[in-house]
Coordinates of C-alpha atoms in Angstrom, one line a residue:
M29 CA -60.0 58.6 -17.0
T30 CA -58.7 59.3 -20.5
A31 CA -60.5 57.1 -22.9
S32 CA -58.6 57.8 -26.1
F33 CA -55.1 59.1 -27.0
R34 CA -53.5 60.1 -30.3
I35 CA -49.8 59.4 -30.8
A36 CA -47.8 60.7 -33.8
C37 CA -44.8 58.4 -34.6
A38 CA -41.9 60.5 -35.9
Q39 CA -39.7 58.1 -38.0
L40 CA -37.1 60.6 -39.1
N41 CA -33.5 60.9 -40.3
P42 CA -31.4 62.8 -37.8
V43 CA -27.7 63.7 -38.4
V44 CA -25.2 62.9 -35.7
G45 CA -23.9 66.2 -34.1
D46 CA -26.4 68.4 -36.0
L47 CA -28.2 69.5 -32.9
A48 CA -29.8 72.6 -34.5
G49 CA -30.9 70.5 -37.5
N50 CA -32.3 67.7 -35.4
V51 CA -34.3 70.2 -33.3
A52 CA -35.6 71.8 -36.4
L53 CA -36.8 68.4 -37.6
A54 CA -38.5 67.8 -34.2
R55 CA -40.3 71.2 -34.3
A56 CA -41.5 70.6 -37.9
A57 CA -42.8 67.2 -36.9
R58 CA -44.6 68.7 -33.9
D59 CA -46.3 71.3 -36.2
D60 CA -47.5 68.6 -38.5
A61 CA -48.7 66.5 -35.5
R62 CA -50.6 69.5 -34.2
A63 CA -52.5 69.7 -37.5
V64 CA -53.8 66.2 -37.0
A65 CA -54.6 66.8 -33.3
A66 CA -52.0 64.5 -31.9
D67 CA -51.5 64.4 -28.1
L68 CA -48.0 63.2 -28.1
V69 CA -45.2 63.0 -30.7
V70 CA -42.6 60.2 -30.2
F71 CA -39.1 60.2 -31.7
S72 CA -36.3 57.7 -31.9
E73 CA -33.4 57.0 -29.6
L74 CA -31.0 59.8 -28.9
F75 CA -32.7 61.9 -31.6
I76 CA -31.3 65.2 -30.4
A77 CA -27.7 63.9 -30.7
G78 CA -28.3 61.7 -33.7
Y79 CA -27.5 58.0 -33.3
P80 CA -25.0 56.5 -32.6
P81 CA -23.0 59.5 -31.3
E82 CA -20.2 57.1 -30.1
D83 CA -17.3 58.9 -28.4
L84 CA -18.9 62.3 -28.8
I85 CA -20.6 61.4 -25.5
L86 CA -17.2 61.5 -23.8
K87 CA -17.0 65.2 -24.7
P88 CA -18.7 67.1 -21.9
A89 CA -19.3 70.1 -24.2
F90 CA -21.4 67.9 -26.5
V91 CA -23.6 66.4 -23.7
A92 CA -24.1 69.9 -22.4
A93 CA -25.1 71.2 -25.8
C94 CA -27.6 68.3 -26.2
M95 CA -29.1 69.1 -22.8
E96 CA -29.4 72.8 -23.7
A97 CA -31.0 71.9 -27.0
T98 CA -33.5 69.7 -25.2
R99 CA -34.4 72.5 -22.7
A100 CA -34.9 74.9 -25.6
L101 CA -37.1 72.5 -27.4
A102 CA -39.1 71.9 -24.2
A103 CA -39.8 75.7 -24.0
T104 CA -41.6 75.5 -27.4
T105 CA -44.2 73.2 -25.9
A106 CA -45.7 76.0 -23.7
D107 CA -48.1 76.8 -26.5
G108 CA -50.5 73.9 -25.6
G109 CA -49.7 71.8 -28.6
P110 CA -48.7 68.1 -28.5
A111 CA -46.1 67.0 -26.0
L112 CA -42.8 65.4 -27.2
L113 CA -41.1 62.2 -26.2
I114 CA -37.6 62.5 -27.5
G115 CA -34.2 60.8 -27.0
T116 CA -31.2 62.7 -25.8
P117 CA -27.9 62.3 -23.9
W118 CA -28.2 63.6 -20.4
G119 CA -25.5 64.4 -17.9
E120 CA -26.0 64.0 -14.1
D121 CA -23.5 63.8 -11.3
G122 CA -20.6 63.5 -13.7
K123 CA -22.2 60.6 -15.6
A124 CA -23.8 60.6 -19.1
Y125 CA -27.0 58.7 -19.7
N126 CA -28.9 57.5 -22.7
A127 CA -32.2 59.3 -21.9
V128 CA -35.7 59.9 -23.1
A129 CA -37.3 63.1 -22.1
L130 CA -41.0 64.0 -21.9
L131 CA -41.4 67.7 -23.0
A132 CA -44.8 69.3 -22.2
G133 CA -46.2 72.6 -20.9
G134 CA -42.9 74.4 -21.7
R135 CA -40.7 72.2 -19.5
I136 CA -39.0 68.8 -19.2
E137 CA -41.7 66.9 -17.4
A138 CA -39.8 63.6 -16.9
L139 CA -36.5 61.9 -17.8
R140 CA -35.9 58.2 -18.0
Y141 CA -32.6 56.5 -18.5
K142 CA -31.6 53.4 -20.5
V143 CA -30.9 50.5 -18.2
D144 CA -29.5 47.7 -20.5
L145 CA -26.5 49.2 -22.4
P146 CA -25.6 46.9 -25.3
N147 CA -21.9 46.1 -25.8
Y148 CA -21.8 43.6 -28.7
S149 CA -21.7 43.6 -32.4
V150 CA -21.9 47.3 -33.6
F151 CA -22.9 48.6 -30.1
D152 CA -20.4 49.9 -27.5
E153 CA -22.6 51.9 -25.2
K154 CA -21.0 50.7 -22.0
R155 CA -18.0 52.6 -23.1
V156 CA -19.7 56.0 -23.1
F157 CA -22.9 55.8 -21.0
A158 CA -23.8 54.9 -17.4
P159 CA -26.7 52.5 -16.9
G160 CA -29.8 54.0 -15.4
P161 CA -31.9 52.5 -12.6
L162 CA -34.9 50.3 -13.2
P163 CA -37.4 53.0 -14.4
E164 CA -40.7 54.0 -13.0
P165 CA -43.6 54.7 -15.5
V166 CA -44.2 58.3 -16.5
D167 CA -47.6 59.8 -15.8
F168 CA -48.9 61.8 -18.7
A169 CA -52.5 62.9 -19.6
G170 CA -54.1 60.2 -17.6
L171 CA -51.8 57.4 -18.8
R172 CA -48.9 55.6 -17.2
L173 CA -46.3 55.2 -19.9
G174 CA -43.5 52.7 -19.7
L175 CA -40.5 53.9 -21.6
P176 CA -38.0 51.0 -22.3
I177 CA -35.3 52.4 -24.5
C178 CA -34.2 50.1 -27.4
E179 CA -32.1 47.3 -25.8
D180 CA -34.3 47.5 -22.7
I181 CA -37.1 45.6 -24.5
W182 CA -34.7 42.7 -25.1
T183 CA -34.5 42.3 -21.3
P184 CA -37.6 40.7 -19.7
A185 CA -36.8 42.1 -16.2
I186 CA -37.0 45.8 -17.3
V187 CA -40.4 45.5 -19.1
G188 CA -41.6 43.2 -16.2
S189 CA -40.6 45.9 -13.7
L190 CA -42.5 48.6 -15.6
A191 CA -45.6 46.4 -15.8
A192 CA -45.4 45.6 -12.1
R193 CA -45.2 49.3 -11.3
G194 CA -48.4 50.1 -13.2
A195 CA -47.4 50.9 -16.8
E196 CA -50.4 50.8 -19.2
L197 CA -48.6 51.4 -22.5
L198 CA -45.0 50.7 -23.5
I199 CA -43.3 53.2 -25.8
S200 CA -39.9 52.1 -27.0
P201 CA -37.6 54.6 -28.8
N202 CA -35.1 52.7 -30.9
G203 CA -31.9 53.1 -32.9
S204 CA -32.0 49.6 -34.4
P205 CA -29.7 49.1 -37.4
F206 CA -30.8 47.1 -40.4
T207 CA -29.6 43.6 -41.1
L208 CA -31.2 41.1 -43.4
K209 CA -32.9 39.2 -40.5
K210 CA -33.5 42.1 -38.1
R211 CA -37.2 42.8 -38.7
A212 CA -38.2 39.2 -37.7
Q213 CA -36.0 39.4 -34.7
R214 CA -37.5 42.7 -33.6
L215 CA -41.0 41.4 -33.9
D216 CA -40.2 38.2 -32.0
V217 CA -38.6 40.1 -29.1
A218 CA -41.4 42.7 -29.0
R219 CA -44.1 40.0 -29.0
A220 CA -42.4 38.2 -26.2
R221 CA -42.4 41.3 -24.0
V222 CA -46.0 42.1 -24.9
A223 CA -47.0 38.6 -23.9
E224 CA -45.1 38.7 -20.6
A225 CA -46.3 42.1 -19.6
G226 CA -49.8 42.0 -21.0
L227 CA -49.3 45.5 -22.4
P228 CA -49.4 47.0 -25.9
L229 CA -46.2 48.4 -27.4
L230 CA -45.3 51.2 -29.7
Y231 CA -41.9 50.8 -31.3
I232 CA -40.3 53.8 -32.9
N233 CA -37.2 53.3 -35.0
Q234 CA -34.8 55.7 -36.7
F235 CA -34.4 55.9 -40.5
G236 CA -31.3 56.7 -42.6
G237 CA -27.6 56.0 -42.9
Q238 CA -24.9 56.8 -40.4
D239 CA -21.4 55.8 -41.5
E240 CA -21.6 52.0 -41.9
L241 CA -24.9 51.6 -40.2
V242 CA -28.3 51.9 -42.0
F243 CA -31.5 52.3 -40.1
D244 CA -34.6 51.0 -41.9
G245 CA -37.3 52.6 -39.8
A246 CA -40.2 50.1 -40.1
S247 CA -41.7 51.3 -36.8
F248 CA -44.8 49.4 -35.5
A249 CA -47.4 48.9 -32.8
L250 CA -48.5 45.7 -31.2
N251 CA -51.6 45.2 -29.2
R252 CA -51.8 43.1 -26.0
D253 CA -52.4 39.9 -28.0
G254 CA -49.3 40.5 -30.1
A255 CA -51.2 41.4 -33.2
L256 CA -49.6 44.0 -35.5
A257 CA -51.8 47.0 -35.0
A258 CA -49.8 49.6 -37.0
Q259 CA -46.9 49.3 -39.4
L260 CA -45.0 52.3 -40.7
P261 CA -43.0 52.0 -44.0
A262 CA -39.4 51.0 -44.1
W263 CA -36.7 53.0 -46.0
E264 CA -38.4 56.4 -45.8
T265 CA -39.2 59.1 -43.3
A266 CA -42.7 59.1 -42.0
L267 CA -45.0 60.9 -39.5
A268 CA -47.9 58.6 -38.8
L269 CA -50.8 59.0 -36.5
T270 CA -51.9 56.2 -34.3
E271 CA -55.2 56.2 -32.4
W272 CA -55.3 54.5 -28.9
R273 CA -58.4 53.7 -26.9
R274 CA -59.0 52.3 -23.5
D275 CA -61.3 49.2 -23.1
A276 CA -62.0 46.9 -20.2
G277 CA -58.7 45.2 -20.6
G278 CA -56.5 48.2 -21.0
W279 CA -55.2 50.2 -24.0
A280 CA -55.3 49.2 -27.7
C281 CA -54.2 50.7 -30.9
V282 CA -57.4 50.9 -33.0
E283 CA -56.1 52.9 -35.9
G284 CA -52.7 53.3 -37.6
P285 CA -50.9 52.9 -40.9
S286 CA -50.5 49.5 -42.6
A287 CA -47.5 49.8 -44.8
R288 CA -45.7 47.2 -46.9
V289 CA -42.2 46.4 -45.6
E290 CA -39.6 45.4 -48.2
E291 CA -37.7 42.1 -47.5
G292 CA -34.9 40.1 -49.0
R293 CA -33.1 41.4 -52.1
E294 CA -35.2 44.6 -52.3
A295 CA -34.3 45.4 -48.7
A296 CA -30.6 44.7 -49.2
Y297 CA -30.5 46.8 -52.3
L298 CA -32.3 49.7 -50.6
A299 CA -29.9 49.5 -47.6
C300 CA -26.9 49.9 -49.9
V301 CA -28.5 52.8 -51.8
I302 CA -29.6 54.7 -48.7
G303 CA -26.3 54.0 -46.9
L304 CA -24.4 55.5 -49.8
R305 CA -26.9 58.4 -50.3
D306 CA -26.7 59.5 -46.6
Y307 CA -22.9 59.2 -46.4
V308 CA -22.6 61.5 -49.5
E309 CA -25.3 63.9 -48.4
K310 CA -24.5 64.1 -44.7
N311 CA -20.8 64.7 -45.5
R312 CA -21.8 67.3 -48.1
F313 CA -20.1 65.8 -51.2
P314 CA -21.4 67.3 -54.5
G315 CA -21.5 63.8 -56.0
V316 CA -19.4 60.7 -56.7
V317 CA -16.8 59.4 -59.1
L318 CA -16.0 55.8 -59.7
G319 CA -14.0 53.6 -62.1
L320 CA -16.3 51.7 -64.4
S321 CA -14.4 48.7 -65.6
G322 CA -17.0 46.7 -67.4
G323 CA -17.2 44.3 -64.5
I324 CA -20.3 43.6 -62.3
D325 CA -19.0 45.2 -59.1
S326 CA -18.4 48.6 -60.6
A327 CA -21.6 48.3 -62.6
I328 CA -23.9 47.7 -59.6
C329 CA -22.1 50.5 -57.7
A330 CA -22.8 52.8 -60.6
A331 CA -26.4 51.8 -60.5
M332 CA -26.6 52.3 -56.7
A333 CA -25.0 55.7 -57.0
T334 CA -27.4 56.8 -59.7
D335 CA -30.4 55.5 -57.7
A336 CA -29.1 57.3 -54.6
L337 CA -28.1 60.7 -56.0
G338 CA -29.4 60.9 -59.6
A339 CA -27.5 60.6 -62.8
A340 CA -26.3 64.2 -62.8
R341 CA -24.2 63.6 -59.7
V342 CA -22.4 60.4 -60.9
H343 CA -19.2 60.5 -62.9
C344 CA -18.0 57.2 -64.3
I345 CA -14.5 56.8 -65.7
M346 CA -13.1 53.9 -67.8
L347 CA -9.3 53.5 -67.3
P348 CA -8.2 51.0 -69.9
Y349 CA -4.8 49.5 -70.4
R350 CA -3.4 46.9 -72.8
Y351 CA -5.2 44.0 -71.0
T352 CA -8.6 45.7 -71.1
S353 CA -10.7 43.8 -73.6
G354 CA -13.0 45.2 -76.2
A355 CA -15.9 43.6 -74.5
S356 CA -15.1 45.4 -71.2
L357 CA -15.0 48.8 -73.1
D358 CA -18.3 48.0 -74.8
D359 CA -19.9 46.8 -71.5
A360 CA -18.8 49.8 -69.5
A361 CA -20.1 52.2 -72.2
A362 CA -23.4 50.4 -72.4
C363 CA -23.8 50.5 -68.6
A364 CA -23.1 54.3 -68.5
E365 CA -25.5 54.9 -71.4
A366 CA -28.2 52.9 -69.7
L367 CA -27.8 54.9 -66.5
D368 CA -27.4 58.2 -68.4
V369 CA -24.4 59.2 -66.3
R370 CA -21.3 61.1 -67.4
Y371 CA -18.8 58.7 -68.8
D372 CA -15.1 59.4 -69.7
I373 CA -12.3 57.3 -70.9
V374 CA -8.8 58.0 -69.5
P375 CA -6.3 55.5 -70.9
I376 CA -3.5 54.7 -68.4
H377 CA -0.9 53.4 -70.9
T378 CA 1.4 56.4 -70.6
A379 CA 1.5 56.4 -66.8
V380 CA 2.1 52.6 -66.6
E381 CA 5.0 52.8 -69.1
V382 CA 6.6 55.8 -67.3
F383 CA 6.3 54.0 -63.9
G384 CA 7.7 50.9 -65.6
G385 CA 10.7 52.8 -66.9
M386 CA 11.3 54.5 -63.6
L387 CA 11.3 51.2 -61.8
A388 CA 13.3 49.2 -64.4
P389 CA 16.7 49.7 -62.7
L390 CA 15.3 48.4 -59.4
F391 CA 13.3 45.5 -61.0
K392 CA 16.2 44.4 -63.3
G393 CA 16.5 40.7 -63.4
A394 CA 13.1 40.1 -61.7
A395 CA 10.3 38.4 -63.6
P396 CA 7.2 40.5 -64.2
G397 CA 4.4 39.6 -61.8
L398 CA 2.2 41.0 -59.0
A399 CA 4.0 44.3 -58.7
E400 CA 3.4 45.2 -62.3
E401 CA -0.3 44.1 -62.0
N402 CA -0.8 46.1 -58.9
L403 CA 0.8 49.1 -60.4
Q404 CA -2.0 49.3 -63.0
S405 CA -4.6 49.3 -60.2
R406 CA -2.7 51.9 -58.2
I407 CA -2.5 54.2 -61.2
R408 CA -6.2 53.9 -61.7
G409 CA -6.8 54.6 -58.0
T410 CA -4.5 57.7 -58.1
T411 CA -6.3 58.9 -61.2
L412 CA -9.7 58.7 -59.6
M413 CA -8.4 60.5 -56.5
A414 CA -7.1 63.3 -58.7
V415 CA -10.5 63.7 -60.3
S416 CA -12.0 63.7 -56.8
N417 CA -9.6 66.4 -55.6
K418 CA -10.2 68.5 -58.6
F419 CA -14.0 68.5 -58.7
G420 CA -15.0 67.4 -55.2
G421 CA -16.9 64.2 -55.9
M422 CA -16.2 61.3 -53.5
V423 CA -14.6 58.2 -54.9
V424 CA -16.8 55.2 -54.6
T425 CA -14.8 52.0 -54.1
T426 CA -16.3 48.8 -55.4
G427 CA -14.9 45.7 -53.7
N428 CA -17.4 43.1 -52.7
K429 CA -17.3 41.1 -49.4
S430 CA -15.8 38.0 -51.2
E431 CA -12.8 40.1 -52.4
V432 CA -12.5 42.0 -49.1
S433 CA -12.4 38.7 -47.3
A434 CA -9.8 37.1 -49.5
G435 CA -7.6 40.2 -50.0
Y436 CA -8.4 40.1 -53.8
A437 CA -8.0 43.8 -54.0
T438 CA -5.1 46.3 -54.3
L439 CA -4.4 48.5 -51.4
Y440 CA -4.0 52.1 -52.6
G441 CA -5.4 51.0 -55.9
D442 CA -9.0 49.7 -56.4
M443 CA -9.4 50.0 -52.6
N444 CA -9.1 53.8 -52.9
G445 CA -12.2 55.7 -52.0
G446 CA -14.4 57.2 -49.4
F447 CA -17.2 54.7 -49.2
N448 CA -18.2 51.2 -50.5
P449 CA -21.9 50.4 -50.9
I450 CA -21.3 46.7 -51.6
K451 CA -18.6 46.0 -48.9
D452 CA -20.9 43.6 -47.0
L453 CA -22.3 41.8 -50.1
Y454 CA -20.7 38.6 -51.2
K455 CA -20.1 38.2 -54.9
T456 CA -23.1 35.8 -55.3
Q457 CA -25.3 38.5 -53.7
V458 CA -23.9 41.1 -56.1
F459 CA -25.1 38.9 -59.0
A460 CA -28.5 38.4 -57.4
L461 CA -29.0 42.1 -56.8
S462 CA -27.8 43.0 -60.3
R463 CA -30.6 40.8 -61.7
F464 CA -33.1 42.3 -59.2
R465 CA -32.2 45.8 -60.3
N466 CA -32.7 45.0 -63.9
E467 CA -36.2 43.7 -63.1
R468 CA -37.5 46.8 -61.2
V469 CA -36.7 50.2 -59.8
P470 CA -37.0 50.0 -56.0
K471 CA -39.0 52.7 -54.3
G472 CA -37.3 56.1 -53.9
C473 CA -34.6 55.2 -56.4
L474 CA -33.7 57.9 -58.9
G475 CA -32.2 55.8 -61.7
P476 CA -34.0 54.7 -64.9
G477 CA -36.0 51.6 -65.4
G478 CA -35.2 48.7 -67.6
V479 CA -31.8 46.9 -67.9
V480 CA -29.2 49.1 -66.4
I481 CA -26.5 46.4 -65.9
P482 CA -26.0 44.8 -69.3
E483 CA -26.6 41.1 -69.4
N484 CA -23.0 40.4 -70.7
I485 CA -21.6 42.0 -67.5
I486 CA -23.6 39.5 -65.4
T487 CA -22.9 36.4 -67.4
K488 CA -19.2 36.8 -68.4
A489 CA -16.4 35.4 -66.2
P490 CA -15.2 37.9 -63.6
T491 CA -11.7 39.3 -64.2
A492 CA -9.5 42.0 -63.0
E493 CA -7.8 42.2 -66.4
L494 CA -4.3 42.9 -65.1
R495 CA -2.7 40.3 -67.3
E496 CA -3.5 38.3 -70.4
N497 CA -6.5 35.9 -70.1
Q498 CA -6.9 36.5 -66.4
T499 CA -10.0 35.4 -64.5
D500 CA -10.8 35.7 -60.8
Q501 CA -10.9 31.9 -60.6
D502 CA -7.2 31.7 -61.4
S503 CA -6.6 32.8 -57.8
L504 CA -9.9 32.0 -56.0
P505 CA -12.3 29.1 -55.8
P506 CA -15.5 29.5 -57.7
Y507 CA -17.6 32.1 -56.1
D508 CA -20.5 29.9 -55.0
A509 CA -18.0 27.7 -53.1
L510 CA -15.9 30.6 -51.9
D511 CA -18.9 32.5 -50.5
D512 CA -20.2 29.4 -48.7
I513 CA -16.9 28.9 -47.1
L514 CA -16.6 32.6 -46.1
E515 CA -20.1 32.7 -44.7
C516 CA -19.1 29.8 -42.4
L517 CA -15.8 31.4 -41.4
V518 CA -16.7 35.0 -41.2
D519 CA -20.4 35.2 -40.5
R520 CA -20.8 32.2 -38.3
E521 CA -17.2 31.5 -37.0
E522 CA -17.6 27.8 -37.7
P523 CA -14.8 25.3 -37.1
L524 CA -12.9 24.2 -40.2
S525 CA -14.2 20.6 -39.8
A526 CA -17.7 21.8 -40.1
V527 CA -16.9 23.7 -43.3
V528 CA -15.3 20.6 -44.8
A529 CA -18.3 18.6 -43.7
R530 CA -20.4 20.8 -46.1
G531 CA -18.6 19.2 -49.0
H532 CA -15.6 21.5 -49.5
A533 CA -12.1 20.1 -50.0
P534 CA -9.9 20.5 -47.0
E535 CA -7.1 22.2 -49.0
T536 CA -9.6 24.7 -50.4
V537 CA -10.9 25.5 -46.9
K538 CA -7.4 26.0 -45.6
K539 CA -6.5 28.2 -48.5
V540 CA -9.5 30.4 -47.9
E541 CA -8.7 30.6 -44.2
R542 CA -5.1 31.6 -45.0
L543 CA -6.2 34.4 -47.4
L544 CA -8.7 35.6 -44.8
Y545 CA -6.1 36.0 -42.1
L546 CA -3.4 37.4 -44.4
S547 CA -5.6 40.2 -45.7
E548 CA -6.6 41.6 -42.2
Y549 CA -4.1 44.5 -42.7
K550 CA -5.9 45.5 -45.9
R551 CA -9.3 45.6 -44.3
R552 CA -8.0 47.9 -41.5
Q553 CA -7.3 50.4 -44.2
A554 CA -10.4 49.9 -46.3
A555 CA -13.1 52.5 -46.8
P556 CA -16.3 52.2 -44.6
G557 CA -19.2 50.5 -46.3
V558 CA -22.9 49.6 -45.7
K559 CA -23.5 46.8 -43.1
I560 CA -26.3 44.5 -44.1
T561 CA -25.3 41.1 -42.6
E562 CA -25.1 40.0 -39.0
R563 CA -21.3 40.2 -39.1
N564 CA -19.5 42.7 -41.2
F565 CA -15.9 43.7 -41.4
G566 CA -15.1 46.7 -39.2
R567 CA -17.7 47.2 -36.5
D568 CA -18.5 43.5 -36.0
R569 CA -15.4 41.5 -36.8
R570 CA -12.2 42.9 -35.3
Y571 CA -9.3 40.5 -35.6
P572 CA -5.6 41.3 -34.7
I573 CA -3.4 42.0 -37.7
V574 CA -0.5 40.3 -36.1
N575 CA -1.9 36.8 -35.5
R576 CA -0.2 33.4 -35.8
F577 CA -3.2 31.3 -34.8
R578 CA -4.3 28.9 -37.5
E579 CA -6.9 26.2 -36.8
Q580 CA -5.7 22.7 -37.5
L581 CA -7.8 20.1 -39.4
P582 CA -7.6 16.5 -38.2

């Protein structure tokens, strides 16, 4: 019987649809694993296709191409090097499956299909995949491997079936997106399955950004007693070797990495940076452009963009009008200087006056108001889009979750842009992350150290500066109250009575509810942005635009 086994964990960053590129990543990882005498290299869920492939799976040509790429990769294992365990779509009898393939000896030795297809939150796999049967273990090199794919380890019956059928080691390929509480959830679920089955578990997760989702990696191994035997880093690619040995009780991981995993504010900041970076890189934009207003939202987005791409690829533009204060001009310039990014000033006075004159006959007799304010924002948005069209940089839009929730943003104005790194951060979180970034440069970030968001930007009253002496609190409750109400209504779907019971005035709660419902149409047209909470706008929360339901307070 085999007494020891070496498994290389390939925590990599595939690109959806880039089959040739993903195969090249797999081959390079196999070469590196051969150099350390690995017996098997394990990749994440649907690695060949990239995860999540969504409705690409409904395209027969795509599934066929994934299968062909898998067969071609299998052929390269004829050289006697390490075997590969890799995720791929697989078509059979007119159905598509979420599969994991064992590639060894120049061929596909085994295929196993995902049983429990998630259909909640960001997942919609029942739409595109057929569920597989309860899987048998796979025999390889004297081991019986149980291969529960991602959601399958959340289902006791699947792991229990593998154990009952003689599995000795569980290997779970995953595409598990990051949220702030996800690591603890993964460990809890994994430990529960280990305890029930009495088997060790190797958990391989994807790394990198894919549209709104960000995958943190943080792959790990648990021994039979639930002890953490190996921990790969989060927020970076890694190829890590784990050593497994058989003892009287079964298999155990006796050697592996022990990396620190970032939590809290550091993890949230890195998620935003990596989500933005991969959206820009994978869509092949040369860089980004954003309006730098002197406010905290645009400042933290400028910092995140610099950390993601480097200062040379970030272009900040101040777009002042008569209501732009001298402090905002000074703060924006100081932020750009601290980040060492390109900074230009493009006054919008002429455009606003021309539009005002053009509309004067139509607006005659109507008092100035929201239309004139929004016109400023839309001229700024159009200007940024023109710069984007001319030079190719993607416009970063900078609205936080508080504003997105309450509709405190101008459609076709400051909502213009290709991607929003702070879309799922409430305003209070933006303040907290700004202070965090001034304290340290998180790992892998390309921006400078020191204070990059000037203190005055953090401490001054937030304002859109669309009229004289305007502040956000003219239209919205204080952000600490607003964010607490929104977390109740958006993240937890709590009844209004429960929100009022937290100490909020009933009229304030009803006002926030009204703003939340009224701005649904804006959110449908908003740019995608990084998901970091359990319930973001877009993939998680999908309300009808036409909706007359309003909850009544007693």
